[in-house]
Amino acid sequence: MTRSVLRIQNQIVQAGRELLLGEGFVELLPPIIGPVTDPGGRGAKQVDVDFYGHRYKLMTSAILYKQASLLAFDKVFYVAPNVRLEPLETANIGRHLAEFHQFDVEIAGATQQDAMGVAQSIVTAAVERVVRTLGDDLDALGRDADAFTPLLTRDTPFERISHGEAMAELARLGHEQNHDAEIDWQGEGLLSHKSDAPFFIVDYPKGSRGFYDREDPQRPEVLRNFDLIAPEGFGELISGSEREFDYARIIARMRESGENPAKYEWYLKMVREGIPGSAGFGIGIERLTRYVAGLDAVWQATPFPKVPGVVSP
């Protein structure tokens, strides 16, 4: 089983890398530690390391460094490792690893819509390549390739629903939750099970995401961001957004979210000097592998799984 899963994962990574390189992206090597990292969300904690007497962080996401890289290149990506200490209650829901990898993509001058288009292209290319080249491995895993027909025969953008529309649908299904927050795991699962193809949820409320997600100038309190949700109950594959790049607005958003701007000295210095507006996203490689291979849990998509609370190699 593991051999088939890793062969599928290898083709997913190669398909994504080839697509991005073919569209003029530059692949860079990601940082592993730094003085700050993505502040994260949903209860995940950061890991501190001693860097010659200074407290550094293991990367939970290289988003700040992607923005910095746009000072040299207009389109960049990493295949990046990340570490997040997820809450113990996530250990048994099959969706979380404490150590995982992402396609981390950033595009200067891009919009929310531009980034969503690239994200859809990567997922489609990865699924098409696996179905075309690894039918025997899908069969060995019991994954019916016909499950991907609605995705592979689609010649239009994936369906897009707003966070508000998702809340209304969940209320109709009898699942109430905080309308100002991210969709919880149970709600996300309900929406995922209703679809036969990936779909986007867009425009989360301000306060539900990090200070770097850009607020819509025409719709205060709404963010220009998105998640891509896989069908069949597999849930979120991708999170992304347009990025905030104005110094004063970033400072205000940091303070609103309880972040200390002094921690971000190198980043804010760069912002003051000027960074391009951009949009980008991260694709969870193990989560995408789980969806394509039809696995029960994301820990089956890596040979050395780090499950929250479980000691492992």
PDB file of C-alpha atoms in Angstrom:
ATOM      1  CA  MET A   1       0.000   0.000   0.000  1.00  0.00           C
ATOM      2  CA  THR A   2       2.660   2.529   1.040  1.00  0.00           C
ATOM      3  CA  ARG A   3       4.602   1.988  -2.176  1.00  0.00           C
ATOM      4  CA  SER A   4       1.524   2.782  -4.292  1.00  0.00           C
ATOM      5  CA  VAL A   5       0.726   5.853  -2.174  1.00  0.00           C
ATOM      6  CA  LEU A   6       4.242   7.230  -2.520  1.00  0.00           C
ATOM      7  CA  ARG A   7       4.295   6.597  -6.257  1.00  0.00           C
ATOM      8  CA  ILE A   8       1.086   8.606  -6.517  1.00  0.00           C
ATOM      9  CA  GLN A   9       2.529  11.365  -4.338  1.00  0.00           C
ATOM     10  CA  ASN A  10       5.655  11.509  -6.471  1.00  0.00           C
ATOM     11  CA  GLN A  11       3.593  12.061  -9.604  1.00  0.00           C
ATOM     12  CA  ILE A  12       1.491  14.722  -7.860  1.00  0.00           C
ATOM     13  CA  VAL A  13       4.623  16.665  -6.944  1.00  0.00           C
ATOM     14  CA  GLN A  14       6.134  16.265 -10.399  1.00  0.00           C
ATOM     15  CA  ALA A  15       2.917  17.385 -12.100  1.00  0.00           C
ATOM     16  CA  GLY A  16       2.677  20.496  -9.932  1.00  0.00           C
ATOM     17  CA  ARG A  17       6.326  21.369 -10.340  1.00  0.00           C
ATOM     18  CA  GLU A  18       6.264  20.946 -14.121  1.00  0.00           C
ATOM     19  CA  LEU A  19       3.121  23.044 -14.479  1.00  0.00           C
ATOM     20  CA  LEU A  20       4.527  25.903 -12.416  1.00  0.00           C
ATOM     21  CA  LEU A  21       7.936  25.870 -14.098  1.00  0.00           C
ATOM     22  CA  GLY A  22       6.204  25.814 -17.481  1.00  0.00           C
ATOM     23  CA  GLU A  23       4.287  28.964 -16.515  1.00  0.00           C
ATOM     24  CA  GLY A  24       7.440  30.866 -15.610  1.00  0.00           C
ATOM     25  CA  PHE A  25       7.565  30.318 -11.858  1.00  0.00           C
ATOM     26  CA  VAL A  26      10.928  30.146 -10.098  1.00  0.00           C
ATOM     27  CA  GLU A  27      11.376  27.391  -7.528  1.00  0.00           C
ATOM     28  CA  LEU A  28      13.245  28.534  -4.437  1.00  0.00           C
ATOM     29  CA  LEU A  29      14.496  26.629  -1.406  1.00  0.00           C
ATOM     30  CA  PRO A  30      12.265  27.353   1.605  1.00  0.00           C
ATOM     31  CA  PRO A  31      13.468  28.538   5.012  1.00  0.00           C
ATOM     32  CA  ILE A  32      13.075  26.042   7.846  1.00  0.00           C
ATOM     33  CA  ILE A  33      13.541  28.407  10.816  1.00  0.00           C
ATOM     34  CA  GLY A  34      13.147  32.149  11.334  1.00  0.00           C
ATOM     35  CA  PRO A  35      12.520  34.807  13.975  1.00  0.00           C
ATOM     36  CA  VAL A  36       8.791  34.716  13.123  1.00  0.00           C
ATOM     37  CA  THR A  37       6.442  32.541  11.137  1.00  0.00           C
ATOM     38  CA  ASP A  38       2.789  32.476  10.146  1.00  0.00           C
ATOM     39  CA  PRO A  39       0.863  33.007  13.404  1.00  0.00           C
ATOM     40  CA  GLY A  40      -1.350  30.093  12.408  1.00  0.00           C
ATOM     41  CA  GLY A  41      -4.885  29.313  13.436  1.00  0.00           C
ATOM     42  CA  ARG A  42      -7.408  26.752  14.663  1.00  0.00           C
ATOM     43  CA  GLY A  43      -5.438  26.152  17.850  1.00  0.00           C
ATOM     44  CA  ALA A  44      -2.132  25.064  16.284  1.00  0.00           C
ATOM     45  CA  LYS A  45       1.003  26.030  18.240  1.00  0.00           C
ATOM     46  CA  GLN A  46       4.457  27.004  17.010  1.00  0.00           C
ATOM     47  CA  VAL A  47       7.709  25.243  17.899  1.00  0.00           C
ATOM     48  CA  ASP A  48      10.566  27.318  19.336  1.00  0.00           C
ATOM     49  CA  VAL A  49      14.242  26.500  18.751  1.00  0.00           C
ATOM     50  CA  ASP A  50      17.387  28.001  20.273  1.00  0.00           C
ATOM     51  CA  PHE A  51      19.291  29.760  17.498  1.00  0.00           C
ATOM     52  CA  TYR A  52      22.556  30.842  19.117  1.00  0.00           C
ATOM     53  CA  GLY A  53      20.777  32.355  22.074  1.00  0.00           C
ATOM     54  CA  HIS A  54      17.852  33.750  20.097  1.00  0.00           C
ATOM     55  CA  ARG A  55      14.376  32.226  20.052  1.00  0.00           C
ATOM     56  CA  TYR A  56      13.510  31.234  16.502  1.00  0.00           C
ATOM     57  CA  LYS A  57      10.499  29.374  15.128  1.00  0.00           C
ATOM     58  CA  LEU A  58      10.115  26.324  12.969  1.00  0.00           C
ATOM     59  CA  MET A  59       8.109  27.338   9.929  1.00  0.00           C
ATOM     60  CA  THR A  60       4.367  26.790  10.176  1.00  0.00           C
ATOM     61  CA  SER A  61       4.176  28.462   6.754  1.00  0.00           C
ATOM     62  CA  ALA A  62       6.715  30.401   4.700  1.00  0.00           C
ATOM     63  CA  ILE A  63       4.179  33.017   3.630  1.00  0.00           C
ATOM     64  CA  LEU A  64       6.194  36.030   4.860  1.00  0.00           C
ATOM     65  CA  TYR A  65       9.252  34.761   3.021  1.00  0.00           C
ATOM     66  CA  LYS A  66       7.264  34.254  -0.164  1.00  0.00           C
ATOM     67  CA  GLN A  67       6.311  37.916  -0.064  1.00  0.00           C
ATOM     68  CA  ALA A  68       9.965  38.846   0.452  1.00  0.00           C
ATOM     69  CA  SER A  69      10.995  36.672  -2.514  1.00  0.00           C
ATOM     70  CA  LEU A  70       8.789  38.733  -4.828  1.00  0.00           C
ATOM     71  CA  LEU A  71      11.360  41.524  -4.544  1.00  0.00           C
ATOM     72  CA  ALA A  72      13.513  39.361  -6.824  1.00  0.00           C
ATOM     73  CA  PHE A  73      11.029  37.310  -8.887  1.00  0.00           C
ATOM     74  CA  ASP A  74       7.426  37.890  -9.963  1.00  0.00           C
ATOM     75  CA  LYS A  75       6.294  34.267  -9.557  1.00  0.00           C
ATOM     76  CA  VAL A  76       7.775  31.899  -6.984  1.00  0.00           C
ATOM     77  CA  PHE A  77       7.041  28.578  -5.325  1.00  0.00           C
ATOM     78  CA  TYR A  78       8.473  26.270  -2.696  1.00  0.00           C
ATOM     79  CA  VAL A  79       7.938  22.609  -1.919  1.00  0.00           C
ATOM     80  CA  ALA A  80       8.077  23.437   1.763  1.00  0.00           C
ATOM     81  CA  PRO A  81       8.080  21.445   5.017  1.00  0.00           C
ATOM     82  CA  ASN A  82       6.010  22.857   7.865  1.00  0.00           C
ATOM     83  CA  VAL A  83       5.576  21.998  11.550  1.00  0.00           C
ATOM     84  CA  ARG A  84       2.427  22.823  13.520  1.00  0.00           C
ATOM     85  CA  LEU A  85       1.568  21.365  16.916  1.00  0.00           C
ATOM     86  CA  GLU A  86      -2.103  20.717  16.299  1.00  0.00           C
ATOM     87  CA  PRO A  87      -4.499  20.220  19.247  1.00  0.00           C
ATOM     88  CA  LEU A  88      -4.611  16.646  20.563  1.00  0.00           C
ATOM     89  CA  GLU A  89      -8.280  16.351  19.633  1.00  0.00           C
ATOM     90  CA  THR A  90      -7.269  16.413  15.949  1.00  0.00           C
ATOM     91  CA  ALA A  91      -5.275  13.161  16.262  1.00  0.00           C
ATOM     92  CA  ASN A  92      -8.258  10.942  15.463  1.00  0.00           C
ATOM     93  CA  ILE A  93     -10.017  12.879  12.703  1.00  0.00           C
ATOM     94  CA  GLY A  94      -7.622  11.786   9.942  1.00  0.00           C
ATOM     95  CA  ARG A  95      -6.883  15.267   8.582  1.00  0.00           C
ATOM     96  CA  HIS A  96      -3.877  16.577  10.510  1.00  0.00           C
ATOM     97  CA  LEU A  97      -0.158  15.989  10.687  1.00  0.00           C
ATOM     98  CA  ALA A  98       2.211  17.885  12.942  1.00  0.00           C
ATOM     99  CA  GLU A  99       4.799  17.758  10.129  1.00  0.00           C
ATOM    100  CA  PHE A 100       3.616  18.163   6.553  1.00  0.00           C
ATOM    101  CA  HIS A 101       4.591  19.623   3.185  1.00  0.00           C
ATOM    102  CA  GLN A 102       3.039  22.250   0.927  1.00  0.00           C
ATOM    103  CA  PHE A 103       3.269  23.639  -2.538  1.00  0.00           C
ATOM    104  CA  ASP A 104       3.699  27.276  -1.447  1.00  0.00           C
ATOM    105  CA  VAL A 105       2.927  29.600  -4.379  1.00  0.00           C
ATOM    106  CA  GLU A 106       3.044  33.419  -4.635  1.00  0.00           C
ATOM    107  CA  ILE A 107       2.377  35.702  -7.612  1.00  0.00           C
ATOM    108  CA  ALA A 108       3.184  39.432  -7.761  1.00  0.00           C
ATOM    109  CA  GLY A 109       0.353  41.647  -8.988  1.00  0.00           C
ATOM    110  CA  ALA A 110      -2.139  38.782  -8.876  1.00  0.00           C
ATOM    111  CA  THR A 111      -5.728  38.800  -7.667  1.00  0.00           C
ATOM    112  CA  GLN A 112      -7.732  36.300  -5.671  1.00  0.00           C
ATOM    113  CA  GLN A 113      -9.169  35.028  -8.962  1.00  0.00           C
ATOM    114  CA  ASP A 114      -5.710  34.634 -10.546  1.00  0.00           C
ATOM    115  CA  ALA A 115      -4.457  32.558  -7.636  1.00  0.00           C
ATOM    116  CA  MET A 116      -7.553  30.363  -7.665  1.00  0.00           C
ATOM    117  CA  GLY A 117      -6.993  29.673 -11.348  1.00  0.00           C
ATOM    118  CA  VAL A 118      -3.427  28.512 -10.763  1.00  0.00           C
ATOM    119  CA  ALA A 119      -4.522  26.381  -7.814  1.00  0.00           C
ATOM    120  CA  GLN A 120      -7.187  24.683  -9.938  1.00  0.00           C
ATOM    121  CA  SER A 121      -4.651  24.044 -12.702  1.00  0.00           C
ATOM    122  CA  ILE A 122      -2.246  22.310 -10.302  1.00  0.00           C
ATOM    123  CA  VAL A 123      -4.906  20.051  -8.814  1.00  0.00           C
ATOM    124  CA  THR A 124      -6.292  19.163 -12.247  1.00  0.00           C
ATOM    125  CA  ALA A 125      -2.821  18.442 -13.661  1.00  0.00           C
ATOM    126  CA  ALA A 126      -1.928  16.262 -10.679  1.00  0.00           C
ATOM    127  CA  VAL A 127      -5.125  14.214 -10.837  1.00  0.00           C
ATOM    128  CA  GLU A 128      -4.929  13.822 -14.627  1.00  0.00           C
ATOM    129  CA  ARG A 129      -1.336  12.598 -14.442  1.00  0.00           C
ATOM    130  CA  VAL A 130      -2.059  10.020 -11.758  1.00  0.00           C
ATOM    131  CA  VAL A 131      -5.139   8.692 -13.542  1.00  0.00           C
ATOM    132  CA  ARG A 132      -3.235   8.505 -16.833  1.00  0.00           C
ATOM    133  CA  THR A 133      -0.042   6.889 -15.548  1.00  0.00           C
ATOM    134  CA  LEU A 134      -0.820   5.022 -12.319  1.00  0.00           C
ATOM    135  CA  GLY A 135      -4.063   3.148 -12.881  1.00  0.00           C
ATOM    136  CA  ASP A 136      -2.606  -0.036 -11.403  1.00  0.00           C
ATOM    137  CA  ASP A 137      -1.679   1.769  -8.182  1.00  0.00           C
ATOM    138  CA  LEU A 138      -5.150   3.300  -7.891  1.00  0.00           C
ATOM    139  CA  ASP A 139      -6.628  -0.181  -8.401  1.00  0.00           C
ATOM    140  CA  ALA A 140      -4.327  -1.628  -5.734  1.00  0.00           C
ATOM    141  CA  LEU A 141      -5.620   0.990  -3.291  1.00  0.00           C
ATOM    142  CA  GLY A 142      -9.247   0.396  -4.259  1.00  0.00           C
ATOM    143  CA  ARG A 143      -9.592   3.937  -5.614  1.00  0.00           C
ATOM    144  CA  ASP A 144     -12.097   4.182  -8.458  1.00  0.00           C
ATOM    145  CA  ALA A 145     -10.682   6.517 -11.118  1.00  0.00           C
ATOM    146  CA  ASP A 146     -14.241   7.321 -12.201  1.00  0.00           C
ATOM    147  CA  ALA A 147     -14.533   9.417  -9.030  1.00  0.00           C
ATOM    148  CA  PHE A 148     -12.427  12.045 -10.816  1.00  0.00           C
ATOM    149  CA  THR A 149     -14.632  12.281 -13.929  1.00  0.00           C
ATOM    150  CA  PRO A 150     -16.485  15.434 -12.723  1.00  0.00           C
ATOM    151  CA  LEU A 151     -13.113  17.110 -12.153  1.00  0.00           C
ATOM    152  CA  LEU A 152     -11.320  15.969 -15.319  1.00  0.00           C
ATOM    153  CA  THR A 153     -14.219  16.668 -17.693  1.00  0.00           C
ATOM    154  CA  ARG A 154     -14.727  20.179 -16.348  1.00  0.00           C
ATOM    155  CA  ASP A 155     -13.786  23.010 -18.726  1.00  0.00           C
ATOM    156  CA  THR A 156     -14.937  25.828 -16.436  1.00  0.00           C
ATOM    157  CA  PRO A 157     -13.679  27.108 -13.071  1.00  0.00           C
ATOM    158  CA  PHE A 158     -14.521  25.081  -9.994  1.00  0.00           C
ATOM    159  CA  GLU A 159     -17.746  26.112  -8.261  1.00  0.00           C
ATOM    160  CA  ARG A 160     -17.282  29.065  -5.909  1.00  0.00           C
ATOM    161  CA  ILE A 161     -19.477  29.796  -2.910  1.00  0.00           C
ATOM    162  CA  SER A 162     -19.039  32.562  -0.378  1.00  0.00           C
ATOM    163  CA  HIS A 163     -18.431  31.976   3.307  1.00  0.00           C
ATOM    164  CA  GLY A 164     -21.874  33.476   3.932  1.00  0.00           C
ATOM    165  CA  GLU A 165     -23.493  31.043   1.490  1.00  0.00           C
ATOM    166  CA  ALA A 166     -21.665  28.167   3.171  1.00  0.00           C
ATOM    167  CA  MET A 167     -23.013  29.309   6.548  1.00  0.00           C
ATOM    168  CA  ALA A 168     -26.548  29.395   5.159  1.00  0.00           C
ATOM    169  CA  GLU A 169     -26.201  25.889   3.720  1.00  0.00           C
ATOM    170  CA  LEU A 170     -24.858  24.540   7.013  1.00  0.00           C
ATOM    171  CA  ALA A 171     -27.763  26.130   8.874  1.00  0.00           C
ATOM    172  CA  ARG A 172     -30.126  24.402   6.437  1.00  0.00           C
ATOM    173  CA  LEU A 173     -28.365  21.117   7.247  1.00  0.00           C
ATOM    174  CA  GLY A 174     -28.834  21.748  10.964  1.00  0.00           C
ATOM    175  CA  HIS A 175     -25.219  22.647  11.701  1.00  0.00           C
ATOM    176  CA  GLU A 176     -24.964  26.055  13.337  1.00  0.00           C
ATOM    177  CA  GLN A 177     -21.620  27.706  14.034  1.00  0.00           C
ATOM    178  CA  ASN A 178     -20.013  31.106  14.545  1.00  0.00           C
ATOM    179  CA  HIS A 179     -20.554  33.157  11.387  1.00  0.00           C
ATOM    180  CA  ASP A 180     -17.439  35.252  12.103  1.00  0.00           C
ATOM    181  CA  ALA A 181     -15.060  32.281  12.251  1.00  0.00           C
ATOM    182  CA  GLU A 182     -13.570  29.705   9.942  1.00  0.00           C
ATOM    183  CA  ILE A 183     -15.808  26.760   9.131  1.00  0.00           C
ATOM    184  CA  ASP A 184     -15.275  24.034  11.707  1.00  0.00           C
ATOM    185  CA  TRP A 185     -14.190  20.516  10.740  1.00  0.00           C
ATOM    186  CA  GLN A 186     -17.652  19.008  11.047  1.00  0.00           C
ATOM    187  CA  GLY A 187     -19.203  21.723   8.904  1.00  0.00           C
ATOM    188  CA  GLU A 188     -16.459  21.443   6.318  1.00  0.00           C
ATOM    189  CA  GLY A 189     -17.073  17.685   6.170  1.00  0.00           C
ATOM    190  CA  LEU A 190     -20.787  18.190   5.606  1.00  0.00           C
ATOM    191  CA  LEU A 191     -20.148  20.509   2.665  1.00  0.00           C
ATOM    192  CA  SER A 192     -17.428  18.240   1.280  1.00  0.00           C
ATOM    193  CA  HIS A 193     -19.677  15.155   1.292  1.00  0.00           C
ATOM    194  CA  LYS A 194     -22.334  17.018  -0.714  1.00  0.00           C
ATOM    195  CA  SER A 195     -20.036  17.588  -3.715  1.00  0.00           C
ATOM    196  CA  ASP A 196     -18.621  15.310  -6.397  1.00  0.00           C
ATOM    197  CA  ALA A 197     -15.865  17.745  -7.476  1.00  0.00           C
ATOM    198  CA  PRO A 198     -13.567  20.224  -5.704  1.00  0.00           C
ATOM    199  CA  PHE A 199     -15.067  23.644  -4.963  1.00  0.00           C
ATOM    200  CA  PHE A 200     -13.905  26.955  -3.531  1.00  0.00           C
ATOM    201  CA  ILE A 201     -15.197  28.739  -0.459  1.00  0.00           C
ATOM    202  CA  VAL A 202     -14.304  32.420  -0.785  1.00  0.00           C
ATOM    203  CA  ASP A 203     -14.474  35.691   1.147  1.00  0.00           C
ATOM    204  CA  TYR A 204     -14.029  34.707   4.779  1.00  0.00           C
ATOM    205  CA  PRO A 205     -14.856  37.360   7.389  1.00  0.00           C
ATOM    206  CA  LYS A 206     -12.152  39.649   8.710  1.00  0.00           C
ATOM    207  CA  GLY A 207     -10.867  38.292  11.992  1.00  0.00           C
ATOM    208  CA  SER A 208     -11.085  34.659  10.909  1.00  0.00           C
ATOM    209  CA  ARG A 209      -7.682  34.642   9.188  1.00  0.00           C
ATOM    210  CA  GLY A 210      -4.189  36.116   9.541  1.00  0.00           C
ATOM    211  CA  PHE A 211      -3.150  39.760   9.240  1.00  0.00           C
ATOM    212  CA  TYR A 212      -1.712  39.138   5.758  1.00  0.00           C
ATOM    213  CA  ASP A 213      -5.061  38.324   4.090  1.00  0.00           C
ATOM    214  CA  ARG A 214      -6.178  41.474   2.289  1.00  0.00           C
ATOM    215  CA  GLU A 215      -9.475  43.111   3.195  1.00  0.00           C
ATOM    216  CA  ASP A 216     -11.755  43.902   0.258  1.00  0.00           C
ATOM    217  CA  PRO A 217     -11.709  47.711  -0.165  1.00  0.00           C
ATOM    218  CA  GLN A 218     -15.307  47.650  -1.460  1.00  0.00           C
ATOM    219  CA  ARG A 219     -16.625  45.316   1.257  1.00  0.00           C
ATOM    220  CA  PRO A 220     -15.267  46.133   4.694  1.00  0.00           C
ATOM    221  CA  GLU A 221     -14.895  43.138   7.029  1.00  0.00           C
ATOM    222  CA  VAL A 222     -14.605  40.701   4.090  1.00  0.00           C
ATOM    223  CA  LEU A 223     -11.271  39.173   3.078  1.00  0.00           C
ATOM    224  CA  ARG A 224     -10.157  38.403  -0.455  1.00  0.00           C
ATOM    225  CA  ASN A 225      -9.240  34.815   0.323  1.00  0.00           C
ATOM    226  CA  PHE A 226     -10.283  31.246  -0.441  1.00  0.00           C
ATOM    227  CA  ASP A 227     -10.137  27.575   0.483  1.00  0.00           C
ATOM    228  CA  LEU A 228     -10.352  24.699  -1.972  1.00  0.00           C
ATOM    229  CA  ILE A 229     -12.460  21.852  -0.592  1.00  0.00           C
ATOM    230  CA  ALA A 230     -12.118  18.342  -1.987  1.00  0.00           C
ATOM    231  CA  PRO A 231     -15.285  16.273  -2.475  1.00  0.00           C
ATOM    232  CA  GLU A 232     -16.291  12.959  -0.873  1.00  0.00           C
ATOM    233  CA  GLY A 233     -15.573  14.184   2.645  1.00  0.00           C
ATOM    234  CA  PHE A 234     -11.834  14.743   2.101  1.00  0.00           C
ATOM    235  CA  GLY A 235     -12.117  18.421   3.058  1.00  0.00           C
ATOM    236  CA  GLU A 236      -9.725  21.332   2.682  1.00  0.00           C
ATOM    237  CA  LEU A 237      -6.775  20.991   0.296  1.00  0.00           C
ATOM    238  CA  ILE A 238      -5.721  24.613  -0.212  1.00  0.00           C
ATOM    239  CA  SER A 239      -5.859  27.969   1.557  1.00  0.00           C
ATOM    240  CA  GLY A 240      -4.891  31.233  -0.114  1.00  0.00           C
ATOM    241  CA  SER A 241      -5.606  34.926  -0.505  1.00  0.00           C
ATOM    242  CA  GLU A 242      -4.642  38.254  -1.878  1.00  0.00           C
ATOM    243  CA  ARG A 243      -2.010  39.690   0.483  1.00  0.00           C
ATOM    244  CA  GLU A 244      -2.015  42.912   2.398  1.00  0.00           C
ATOM    245  CA  PHE A 245       1.015  45.024   1.472  1.00  0.00           C
ATOM    246  CA  ASP A 246       0.282  48.454   2.959  1.00  0.00           C
ATOM    247  CA  TYR A 247       2.334  49.119   6.096  1.00  0.00           C
ATOM    248  CA  ALA A 248      -0.343  50.991   8.065  1.00  0.00           C
ATOM    249  CA  ARG A 249      -3.023  48.399   7.311  1.00  0.00           C
ATOM    250  CA  ILE A 250      -0.719  45.529   8.262  1.00  0.00           C
ATOM    251  CA  ILE A 251       0.084  47.187  11.596  1.00  0.00           C
ATOM    252  CA  ALA A 252      -3.624  47.749  12.252  1.00  0.00           C
ATOM    253  CA  ARG A 253      -4.468  44.132  11.384  1.00  0.00           C
ATOM    254  CA  MET A 254      -1.669  42.815  13.605  1.00  0.00           C
ATOM    255  CA  ARG A 255      -2.994  44.765  16.551  1.00  0.00           C
ATOM    256  CA  GLU A 256      -6.568  43.685  15.868  1.00  0.00           C
ATOM    257  CA  SER A 257      -5.487  40.032  15.883  1.00  0.00           C
ATOM    258  CA  GLY A 258      -3.367  40.374  19.039  1.00  0.00           C
ATOM    259  CA  GLU A 259      -0.001  40.111  17.282  1.00  0.00           C
ATOM    260  CA  ASN A 260       2.933  42.187  18.549  1.00  0.00           C
ATOM    261  CA  PRO A 261       4.371  44.181  15.599  1.00  0.00           C
ATOM    262  CA  ALA A 262       7.768  44.335  17.335  1.00  0.00           C
ATOM    263  CA  LYS A 263       8.205  40.601  16.690  1.00  0.00           C
ATOM    264  CA  TYR A 264       8.036  41.218  12.933  1.00  0.00           C
ATOM    265  CA  GLU A 265      10.796  43.809  12.696  1.00  0.00           C
ATOM    266  CA  TRP A 266      12.528  42.436   9.578  1.00  0.00           C
ATOM    267  CA  TYR A 267       9.233  41.893   7.782  1.00  0.00           C
ATOM    268  CA  LEU A 268       7.801  45.322   8.607  1.00  0.00           C
ATOM    269  CA  LYS A 269      11.042  47.035   7.578  1.00  0.00           C
ATOM    270  CA  MET A 270      10.691  45.370   4.189  1.00  0.00           C
ATOM    271  CA  VAL A 271       7.029  46.407   3.952  1.00  0.00           C
ATOM    272  CA  ARG A 272       7.890  50.029   4.768  1.00  0.00           C
ATOM    273  CA  GLU A 273      10.421  50.044   1.943  1.00  0.00           C
ATOM    274  CA  GLY A 274       7.809  48.622  -0.421  1.00  0.00           C
ATOM    275  CA  ILE A 275       6.691  45.163  -1.469  1.00  0.00           C
ATOM    276  CA  PRO A 276       4.433  44.300  -4.405  1.00  0.00           C
ATOM    277  CA  GLY A 277       0.820  43.392  -3.980  1.00  0.00           C
ATOM    278  CA  SER A 278       0.382  39.679  -4.541  1.00  0.00           C
ATOM    279  CA  ALA A 279      -1.796  36.626  -4.142  1.00  0.00           C
ATOM    280  CA  GLY A 280      -0.819  33.096  -3.265  1.00  0.00           C
ATOM    281  CA  PHE A 281      -1.731  29.847  -1.606  1.00  0.00           C
ATOM    282  CA  GLY A 282      -0.478  26.649  -0.025  1.00  0.00           C
ATOM    283  CA  ILE A 283      -1.484  23.152  -1.168  1.00  0.00           C
ATOM    284  CA  GLY A 284      -1.176  20.423   1.457  1.00  0.00           C
ATOM    285  CA  ILE A 285       0.694  17.708  -0.436  1.00  0.00           C
ATOM    286  CA  GLU A 286      -0.242  14.928   1.980  1.00  0.00           C
ATOM    287  CA  ARG A 287      -3.892  16.044   1.934  1.00  0.00           C
ATOM    288  CA  LEU A 288      -3.929  16.119  -1.863  1.00  0.00           C
ATOM    289  CA  THR A 289      -2.329  12.658  -1.872  1.00  0.00           C
ATOM    290  CA  ARG A 290      -4.987  11.392   0.522  1.00  0.00           C
ATOM    291  CA  TYR A 291      -7.756  12.651  -1.782  1.00  0.00           C
ATOM    292  CA  VAL A 292      -6.237  11.263  -4.975  1.00  0.00           C
ATOM    293  CA  ALA A 293      -5.354   7.893  -3.416  1.00  0.00           C
ATOM    294  CA  GLY A 294      -8.656   7.651  -1.529  1.00  0.00           C
ATOM    295  CA  LEU A 295      -7.008   7.098   1.863  1.00  0.00           C
ATOM    296  CA  ASP A 296      -8.785   6.912   5.197  1.00  0.00           C
ATOM    297  CA  ALA A 297      -6.356   9.289   6.950  1.00  0.00           C
ATOM    298  CA  VAL A 298      -3.680  11.790   6.002  1.00  0.00           C
ATOM    299  CA  TRP A 299      -1.037   9.924   8.029  1.00  0.00           C
ATOM    300  CA  GLN A 300      -1.206   7.182   5.383  1.00  0.00           C
ATOM    301  CA  ALA A 301       0.178   9.688   2.848  1.00  0.00           C
ATOM    302  CA  THR A 302       3.674   9.862   4.371  1.00  0.00           C
ATOM    303  CA  PRO A 303       6.203   7.155   5.297  1.00  0.00           C
ATOM    304  CA  PHE A 304       7.129   8.868   8.580  1.00  0.00           C
ATOM    305  CA  PRO A 305       3.880  10.346   9.937  1.00  0.00           C
ATOM    306  CA  LYS A 306       3.932  12.820  12.822  1.00  0.00           C
ATOM    307  CA  VAL A 307       0.424  12.555  14.226  1.00  0.00           C
ATOM    308  CA  PRO A 308      -0.517  15.006  16.996  1.00  0.00           C
ATOM    309  CA  GLY A 309       0.351  13.447  20.360  1.00  0.00           C
ATOM    310  CA  VAL A 310       1.762  10.206  18.909  1.00  0.00           C
ATOM    311  CA  VAL A 311       5.501   9.463  19.287  1.00  0.00           C
ATOM    312  CA  SER A 312       6.933   8.289  15.945  1.00  0.00           C
ATOM    313  CA  PRO A 313      10.209   8.229  13.957  1.00  0.00           C
TER     314      PRO A 313
END
